[in-house]
Amino acid sequence: MWRGIVCGVLAGAFWGAVFIVPVLLPDFSPVELMVGRYICYGALAAGLMLPRLVPLLRRLRRSDWLAMLRQALAGNVVYYLLLAYGVKLAGVAPTSLIIGLLPLSVTILGRKDHGALPLRQLAWPLLVVALGIACINVDIFSHAGGAGGAGLAHKLAGVLCAVGALACWTWYALDNARFLKRHAHFSSVEWAMLYGLASGVIALAVGAAMLALQQAGGADDAPARDWHRYWIVCLLLALGASVIGNYLWNLASRLVPVTLSGQLILSETLFALLYGFVYAQRMPRPLEWAAMVLLTAGVLWSVRRHAQEEGAGQEAGRT
């Protein structure tokens, strides 16, 4: 189990980098960022798997194709778009408040999976996590404005996008963990590369449609943008957050119970905060310190509960 915990934390370290990409590329829309990232992800996946790509594709059954496509959509393409548009329409504060419920939603909905602890045993760790999430969002509400004075309809649409993003990733985390535990004929790296290919094909189709619409609309009067920087950032994001991060998460999903994997997602939040502080060249505020301490304590408490349960099960098996 401890190997799975380390893999989950490292995946969060790579995923946390996603949050500074819009700052690095402010001139590009969420759709353009999604298209660039996942085209690069698909290309990297195809290149890494090229020597055994054809035999691997031949092993896919109809159920595998369906799982690959639905996870590519839910965990990559649709989730990223909904999250980005939630921030754009409703603002950072309400969107982060909703997405911050992800560890709770995965843990609660995965409570009946094999190896999951009863919620009563996780009640106190989850309460600590909830307090940490509350600290993050109180700080955001105190120091950030809304969505630039947008109307109620825009804010409501943004909230709905954030709820949709939360639902997408909750469903993806559960579906991916259950699929990998039931289908041992694919290794973690093979599955990460397969739905990377699927994500790349979807992104390529979206990008082609965008290009066709732009050409049909005539000349573009927008100022010139740094496409060279765009593709470098997208390539690095695809390599770190998608190829390496998803591979590590697949390993973690196989090795830890779903209720614990839900808590490990919090490492993404912690690393995103760290990268943000480094980029902004400032120290955390008091509520941000409190949030990081509470989130870390809640995760470690949950890990200890699972380790105790695993040890008790092994002891019972020997007797």
GROMACS .gro file of C-alpha atoms in nm:
model
  319
    1MET     CA    1   0.000   0.000   0.000
    2TRP     CA    2   0.281   0.245   0.082
    3ARG     CA    3   0.414   0.222  -0.274
    4GLY     CA    4   0.069   0.325  -0.396
    5ILE     CA    5   0.063   0.620  -0.155
    6VAL     CA    6   0.399   0.747  -0.283
    7CYS     CA    7   0.280   0.712  -0.644
    8GLY     CA    8  -0.040   0.904  -0.565
    9VAL     CA    9   0.150   1.191  -0.400
   10LEU     CA   10   0.397   1.213  -0.690
   11ALA     CA   11   0.105   1.219  -0.937
   12GLY     CA   12  -0.034   1.517  -0.746
   13ALA     CA   13   0.304   1.689  -0.771
   14PHE     CA   14   0.291   1.666  -1.152
   15TRP     CA   15  -0.080   1.754  -1.172
   16GLY     CA   16  -0.035   2.064  -0.959
   17ALA     CA   17   0.163   2.226  -1.241
   18VAL     CA   18  -0.158   2.246  -1.448
   19PHE     CA   19  -0.281   2.541  -1.242
   20ILE     CA   20  -0.003   2.780  -1.345
   21VAL     CA   21  -0.035   2.713  -1.719
   22PRO     CA   22  -0.316   2.970  -1.773
   23VAL     CA   23  -0.085   3.228  -1.610
   24LEU     CA   24   0.199   3.132  -1.842
   25LEU     CA   25  -0.031   3.147  -2.147
   26PRO     CA   26  -0.287   3.421  -2.073
   27ASP     CA   27  -0.355   3.494  -2.442
   28PHE     CA   28  -0.496   3.148  -2.512
   29SER     CA   29  -0.848   3.025  -2.438
   30PRO     CA   30  -0.928   2.716  -2.224
   31VAL     CA   31  -1.026   2.527  -2.539
   32GLU     CA   32  -0.693   2.609  -2.704
   33LEU     CA   33  -0.503   2.501  -2.394
   34MET     CA   34  -0.696   2.175  -2.385
   35VAL     CA   35  -0.636   2.107  -2.754
   36GLY     CA   36  -0.261   2.175  -2.732
   37ARG     CA   37  -0.210   1.971  -2.416
   38TYR     CA   38  -0.394   1.662  -2.532
   39ILE     CA   39  -0.261   1.665  -2.889
   40CYS     CA   40   0.087   1.658  -2.733
   41TYR     CA   41  -0.025   1.386  -2.490
   42GLY     CA   42  -0.158   1.172  -2.775
   43ALA     CA   43   0.158   1.224  -2.980
   44LEU     CA   44   0.383   1.132  -2.687
   45ALA     CA   45   0.173   0.825  -2.610
   46ALA     CA   46   0.188   0.709  -2.971
   47GLY     CA   47   0.565   0.763  -2.986
   48LEU     CA   48   0.636   0.585  -2.658
   49MET     CA   49   0.417   0.288  -2.749
   50LEU     CA   50   0.509   0.273  -3.121
   51PRO     CA   51   0.705  -0.058  -3.112
   52ARG     CA   52   0.411  -0.242  -2.956
   53LEU     CA   53   0.122  -0.016  -3.051
   54VAL     CA   54  -0.040  -0.243  -3.310
   55PRO     CA   55  -0.033  -0.558  -3.090
   56LEU     CA   56  -0.167  -0.351  -2.800
   57LEU     CA   57  -0.458  -0.218  -3.005
   58ARG     CA   58  -0.540  -0.571  -3.119
   59ARG     CA   59  -0.579  -0.676  -2.755
   60LEU     CA   60  -0.853  -0.420  -2.698
   61ARG     CA   61  -1.201  -0.563  -2.658
   62ARG     CA   62  -1.517  -0.365  -2.718
   63SER     CA   63  -1.552  -0.294  -2.345
   64ASP     CA   64  -1.191  -0.170  -2.337
   65TRP     CA   65  -1.255   0.075  -2.622
   66LEU     CA   66  -1.560   0.211  -2.441
   67ALA     CA   67  -1.370   0.246  -2.112
   68MET     CA   68  -1.079   0.417  -2.287
   69LEU     CA   69  -1.302   0.673  -2.460
   70ARG     CA   70  -1.521   0.751  -2.159
   71GLN     CA   71  -1.220   0.797  -1.930
   72ALA     CA   72  -1.044   1.019  -2.185
   73LEU     CA   73  -1.353   1.238  -2.202
   74ALA     CA   74  -1.442   1.244  -1.832
   75GLY     CA   75  -1.093   1.258  -1.679
   76ASN     CA   76  -0.918   1.474  -1.938
   77VAL     CA   77  -1.107   1.667  -2.203
   78VAL     CA   78  -1.447   1.751  -2.050
   79TYR     CA   79  -1.315   1.793  -1.696
   80TYR     CA   80  -1.050   2.045  -1.803
   81LEU     CA   81  -1.292   2.247  -2.013
   82LEU     CA   82  -1.561   2.261  -1.743
   83LEU     CA   83  -1.310   2.364  -1.479
   84ALA     CA   84  -1.159   2.636  -1.697
   85TYR     CA   85  -1.496   2.779  -1.794
   86GLY     CA   86  -1.615   2.762  -1.433
   87VAL     CA   87  -1.328   2.992  -1.335
   88LYS     CA   88  -1.395   3.224  -1.629
   89LEU     CA   89  -1.770   3.261  -1.565
   90ALA     CA   90  -1.808   3.230  -1.188
   91GLY     CA   91  -1.465   3.328  -1.062
   92VAL     CA   92  -1.188   3.145  -0.879
   93ALA     CA   93  -1.353   3.139  -0.535
   94PRO     CA   94  -1.681   2.951  -0.604
   95THR     CA   95  -1.517   2.719  -0.856
   96SER     CA   96  -1.237   2.618  -0.620
   97LEU     CA   97  -1.491   2.573  -0.339
   98ILE     CA   98  -1.683   2.320  -0.549
   99ILE     CA   99  -1.379   2.139  -0.689
  100GLY     CA  100  -1.231   2.129  -0.340
  101LEU     CA  101  -1.501   1.877  -0.249
  102LEU     CA  102  -1.339   1.617  -0.476
  103PRO     CA  103  -1.168   1.413  -0.201
  104LEU     CA  104  -1.495   1.396  -0.010
  105SER     CA  105  -1.701   1.298  -0.315
  106VAL     CA  106  -1.460   1.019  -0.421
  107THR     CA  107  -1.440   0.883  -0.067
  108ILE     CA  108  -1.816   0.886  -0.009
  109LEU     CA  109  -1.910   0.735  -0.345
  110GLY     CA  110  -1.635   0.471  -0.320
  111ARG     CA  111  -1.726   0.360   0.031
  112LYS     CA  112  -1.866   0.024  -0.086
  113ASP     CA  113  -1.562  -0.078  -0.292
  114HIS     CA  114  -1.337  -0.366  -0.183
  115GLY     CA  115  -1.087  -0.259   0.081
  116ALA     CA  116  -1.269   0.066   0.159
  117LEU     CA  117  -1.307   0.163   0.521
  118PRO     CA  118  -1.651   0.242   0.667
  119LEU     CA  119  -1.717   0.616   0.670
  120ARG     CA  120  -1.748   0.615   1.049
  121GLN     CA  121  -1.377   0.526   1.068
  122LEU     CA  122  -1.289   0.814   0.835
  123ALA     CA  123  -1.522   1.072   0.988
  124TRP     CA  124  -1.255   1.264   1.181
  125PRO     CA  125  -0.992   1.265   0.902
  126LEU     CA  126  -1.260   1.382   0.658
  127LEU     CA  127  -1.364   1.658   0.898
  128VAL     CA  128  -1.003   1.779   0.916
  129VAL     CA  129  -0.987   1.775   0.534
  130ALA     CA  130  -1.314   1.971   0.513
  131LEU     CA  131  -1.176   2.234   0.753
  132GLY     CA  132  -0.865   2.265   0.536
  133ILE     CA  133  -1.077   2.313   0.225
  134ALA     CA  134  -1.284   2.574   0.410
  135CYS     CA  135  -0.966   2.765   0.505
  136ILE     CA  136  -0.850   2.775   0.141
  137ASN     CA  137  -1.182   2.909   0.019
  138VAL     CA  138  -1.230   3.161   0.302
  139ASP     CA  139  -0.890   3.301   0.209
  140ILE     CA  140  -0.986   3.315  -0.160
  141PHE     CA  141  -1.315   3.494  -0.082
  142SER     CA  142  -1.125   3.742   0.135
  143HIS     CA  143  -0.854   3.829  -0.116
  144ALA     CA  144  -1.005   3.775  -0.463
  145GLY     CA  145  -1.292   3.933  -0.644
  146GLY     CA  146  -1.568   3.757  -0.834
  147ALA     CA  147  -1.595   3.704  -1.206
  148GLY     CA  148  -1.531   4.066  -1.299
  149GLY     CA  149  -1.882   4.184  -1.220
  150ALA     CA  150  -2.047   3.927  -1.440
  151GLY     CA  151  -2.424   3.894  -1.424
  152LEU     CA  152  -2.611   3.636  -1.221
  153ALA     CA  153  -2.673   3.417  -1.528
  154HIS     CA  154  -2.299   3.400  -1.605
  155LYS     CA  155  -2.213   3.316  -1.245
  156LEU     CA  156  -2.479   3.047  -1.232
  157ALA     CA  157  -2.347   2.896  -1.556
  158GLY     CA  158  -1.999   2.898  -1.407
  159VAL     CA  159  -2.118   2.722  -1.092
  160LEU     CA  160  -2.289   2.458  -1.305
  161CYS     CA  161  -1.965   2.409  -1.500
  162ALA     CA  162  -1.773   2.361  -1.175
  163VAL     CA  163  -2.030   2.110  -1.049
  164GLY     CA  164  -1.999   1.927  -1.381
  165ALA     CA  165  -1.618   1.922  -1.347
  166LEU     CA  166  -1.649   1.780  -0.996
  167ALA     CA  167  -1.888   1.511  -1.119
  168CYS     CA  168  -1.661   1.425  -1.414
  169TRP     CA  169  -1.346   1.370  -1.212
  170THR     CA  170  -1.526   1.191  -0.929
  171TRP     CA  171  -1.675   0.949  -1.179
  172TYR     CA  172  -1.342   0.911  -1.362
  173ALA     CA  173  -1.146   0.837  -1.042
  174LEU     CA  174  -1.390   0.563  -0.941
  175ASP     CA  175  -1.428   0.415  -1.291
  176ASN     CA  176  -1.052   0.413  -1.355
  177ALA     CA  177  -0.970   0.249  -1.020
  178ARG     CA  178  -1.237  -0.018  -1.064
  179PHE     CA  179  -1.137  -0.088  -1.425
  180LEU     CA  180  -0.768  -0.133  -1.342
  181LYS     CA  181  -0.843  -0.363  -1.052
  182ARG     CA  182  -1.070  -0.581  -1.271
  183HIS     CA  183  -0.855  -0.583  -1.588
  184ALA     CA  184  -0.504  -0.708  -1.518
  185HIS     CA  185  -0.435  -0.767  -1.889
  186PHE     CA  186  -0.327  -0.402  -1.922
  187SER     CA  187  -0.037  -0.262  -1.722
  188SER     CA  188  -0.067   0.083  -1.565
  189VAL     CA  189   0.161   0.238  -1.827
  190GLU     CA  190  -0.026   0.070  -2.114
  191TRP     CA  191  -0.359   0.202  -1.994
  192ALA     CA  192  -0.221   0.554  -1.940
  193MET     CA  193  -0.087   0.552  -2.297
  194LEU     CA  194  -0.413   0.415  -2.440
  195TYR     CA  195  -0.640   0.682  -2.301
  196GLY     CA  196  -0.369   0.933  -2.385
  197LEU     CA  197  -0.411   0.828  -2.748
  198ALA     CA  198  -0.788   0.859  -2.713
  199SER     CA  199  -0.752   1.207  -2.560
  200GLY     CA  200  -0.522   1.310  -2.844
  201VAL     CA  201  -0.767   1.195  -3.112
  202ILE     CA  202  -1.051   1.386  -2.943
  203ALA     CA  203  -0.838   1.701  -2.906
  204LEU     CA  204  -0.726   1.678  -3.269
  205ALA     CA  205  -1.089   1.662  -3.381
  206VAL     CA  206  -1.178   1.964  -3.167
  207GLY     CA  207  -0.877   2.155  -3.297
  208ALA     CA  208  -0.964   2.077  -3.657
  209ALA     CA  209  -1.320   2.198  -3.600
  210MET     CA  210  -1.191   2.522  -3.441
  211LEU     CA  211  -0.955   2.584  -3.734
  212ALA     CA  212  -1.234   2.525  -3.986
  213LEU     CA  213  -1.464   2.769  -3.803
  214GLN     CA  214  -1.191   3.034  -3.790
  215GLN     CA  215  -1.122   3.001  -4.162
  216ALA     CA  216  -1.492   3.016  -4.240
  217GLY     CA  217  -1.518   3.335  -4.033
  218GLY     CA  218  -1.262   3.519  -4.243
  219ALA     CA  219  -0.953   3.709  -4.134
  220ASP     CA  220  -0.856   3.712  -3.768
  221ASP     CA  221  -0.785   4.064  -3.634
  222ALA     CA  222  -0.658   3.938  -3.297
  223PRO     CA  223  -0.301   4.038  -3.201
  224ALA     CA  224  -0.020   3.795  -3.273
  225ARG     CA  225   0.038   3.534  -3.005
  226ASP     CA  226   0.347   3.339  -2.904
  227TRP     CA  227   0.271   2.999  -3.057
  228HIS     CA  228   0.627   2.879  -3.002
  229ARG     CA  229   0.588   2.929  -2.626
  230TYR     CA  230   0.241   2.775  -2.644
  231TRP     CA  231   0.363   2.446  -2.792
  232ILE     CA  232   0.663   2.422  -2.556
  233VAL     CA  233   0.440   2.468  -2.250
  234CYS     CA  234   0.179   2.225  -2.385
  235LEU     CA  235   0.448   1.964  -2.456
  236LEU     CA  236   0.599   1.994  -2.107
  237LEU     CA  237   0.250   1.980  -1.952
  238ALA     CA  238   0.162   1.672  -2.155
  239LEU     CA  239   0.484   1.496  -2.055
  240GLY     CA  240   0.467   1.580  -1.684
  241ALA     CA  241   0.099   1.605  -1.591
  242SER     CA  242  -0.041   1.362  -1.847
  243VAL     CA  243   0.215   1.093  -1.934
  244ILE     CA  244   0.404   1.067  -1.604
  245GLY     CA  245   0.124   1.188  -1.375
  246ASN     CA  246  -0.142   0.958  -1.516
  247TYR     CA  247   0.095   0.660  -1.509
  248LEU     CA  248   0.171   0.721  -1.141
  249TRP     CA  249  -0.200   0.763  -1.066
  250ASN     CA  250  -0.282   0.434  -1.238
  251LEU     CA  251  -0.024   0.261  -1.020
  252ALA     CA  252  -0.175   0.420  -0.710
  253SER     CA  253  -0.529   0.324  -0.818
  254ARG     CA  254  -0.425  -0.041  -0.835
  255LEU     CA  255  -0.244  -0.043  -0.502
  256VAL     CA  256  -0.466   0.152  -0.262
  257PRO     CA  257  -0.838   0.139  -0.172
  258VAL     CA  258  -1.066   0.391  -0.346
  259THR     CA  259  -1.140   0.570  -0.018
  260LEU     CA  260  -0.767   0.637   0.028
  261SER     CA  261  -0.710   0.737  -0.335
  262GLY     CA  262  -0.973   1.007  -0.283
  263GLN     CA  263  -0.759   1.154  -0.006
  264LEU     CA  264  -0.439   1.131  -0.211
  265ILE     CA  265  -0.592   1.367  -0.471
  266LEU     CA  266  -0.535   1.640  -0.210
  267SER     CA  267  -0.163   1.630  -0.291
  268GLU     CA  268  -0.255   1.805  -0.618
  269THR     CA  269  -0.405   2.093  -0.418
  270LEU     CA  270  -0.100   2.121  -0.193
  271PHE     CA  271   0.147   2.122  -0.481
  272ALA     CA  272  -0.067   2.368  -0.678
  273LEU     CA  273  -0.053   2.604  -0.378
  274LEU     CA  274   0.325   2.559  -0.352
  275TYR     CA  275   0.383   2.630  -0.722
  276GLY     CA  276   0.155   2.932  -0.702
  277PHE     CA  277   0.349   3.078  -0.409
  278VAL     CA  278   0.680   3.024  -0.588
  279TYR     CA  279   0.548   3.182  -0.909
  280ALA     CA  280   0.400   3.481  -0.720
  281GLN     CA  281   0.720   3.507  -0.509
  282ARG     CA  282   0.533   3.538  -0.180
  283MET     CA  283   0.484   3.346   0.143
  284PRO     CA  284   0.148   3.186   0.227
  285ARG     CA  285  -0.103   3.388   0.429
  286PRO     CA  286  -0.217   3.257   0.771
  287LEU     CA  287  -0.529   3.085   0.635
  288GLU     CA  288  -0.322   2.927   0.356
  289TRP     CA  289  -0.077   2.789   0.614
  290ALA     CA  290  -0.371   2.655   0.814
  291ALA     CA  291  -0.521   2.492   0.504
  292MET     CA  292  -0.197   2.316   0.410
  293VAL     CA  293  -0.146   2.188   0.765
  294LEU     CA  294  -0.505   2.064   0.794
  295LEU     CA  295  -0.505   1.897   0.452
  296THR     CA  296  -0.176   1.723   0.523
  297ALA     CA  297  -0.293   1.613   0.868
  298GLY     CA  298  -0.620   1.478   0.729
  299VAL     CA  299  -0.446   1.276   0.459
  300LEU     CA  300  -0.186   1.135   0.701
  301TRP     CA  301  -0.461   1.045   0.946
  302SER     CA  302  -0.654   0.866   0.671
  303VAL     CA  303  -0.337   0.682   0.562
  304ARG     CA  304  -0.279   0.568   0.920
  305ARG     CA  305  -0.636   0.437   0.947
  306HIS     CA  306  -0.594   0.237   0.626
  307ALA     CA  307  -0.253   0.105   0.736
  308GLN     CA  308  -0.400  -0.009   1.067
  309GLU     CA  309  -0.686  -0.185   0.889
  310GLU     CA  310  -0.446  -0.353   0.645
  311GLY     CA  311  -0.224  -0.468   0.932
  312ALA     CA  312  -0.521  -0.607   1.120
  313GLY     CA  313  -0.633  -0.797   0.808
  314GLN     CA  314  -0.289  -0.947   0.755
  315GLU     CA  315  -0.272  -1.052   1.122
  316ALA     CA  316  -0.615  -1.215   1.095
  317GLY     CA  317  -0.504  -1.398   0.779
  318ARG     CA  318  -0.202  -1.548   0.957
  319THR     CA  319  -0.420  -1.675   1.241
   0.00000   0.00000   0.00000
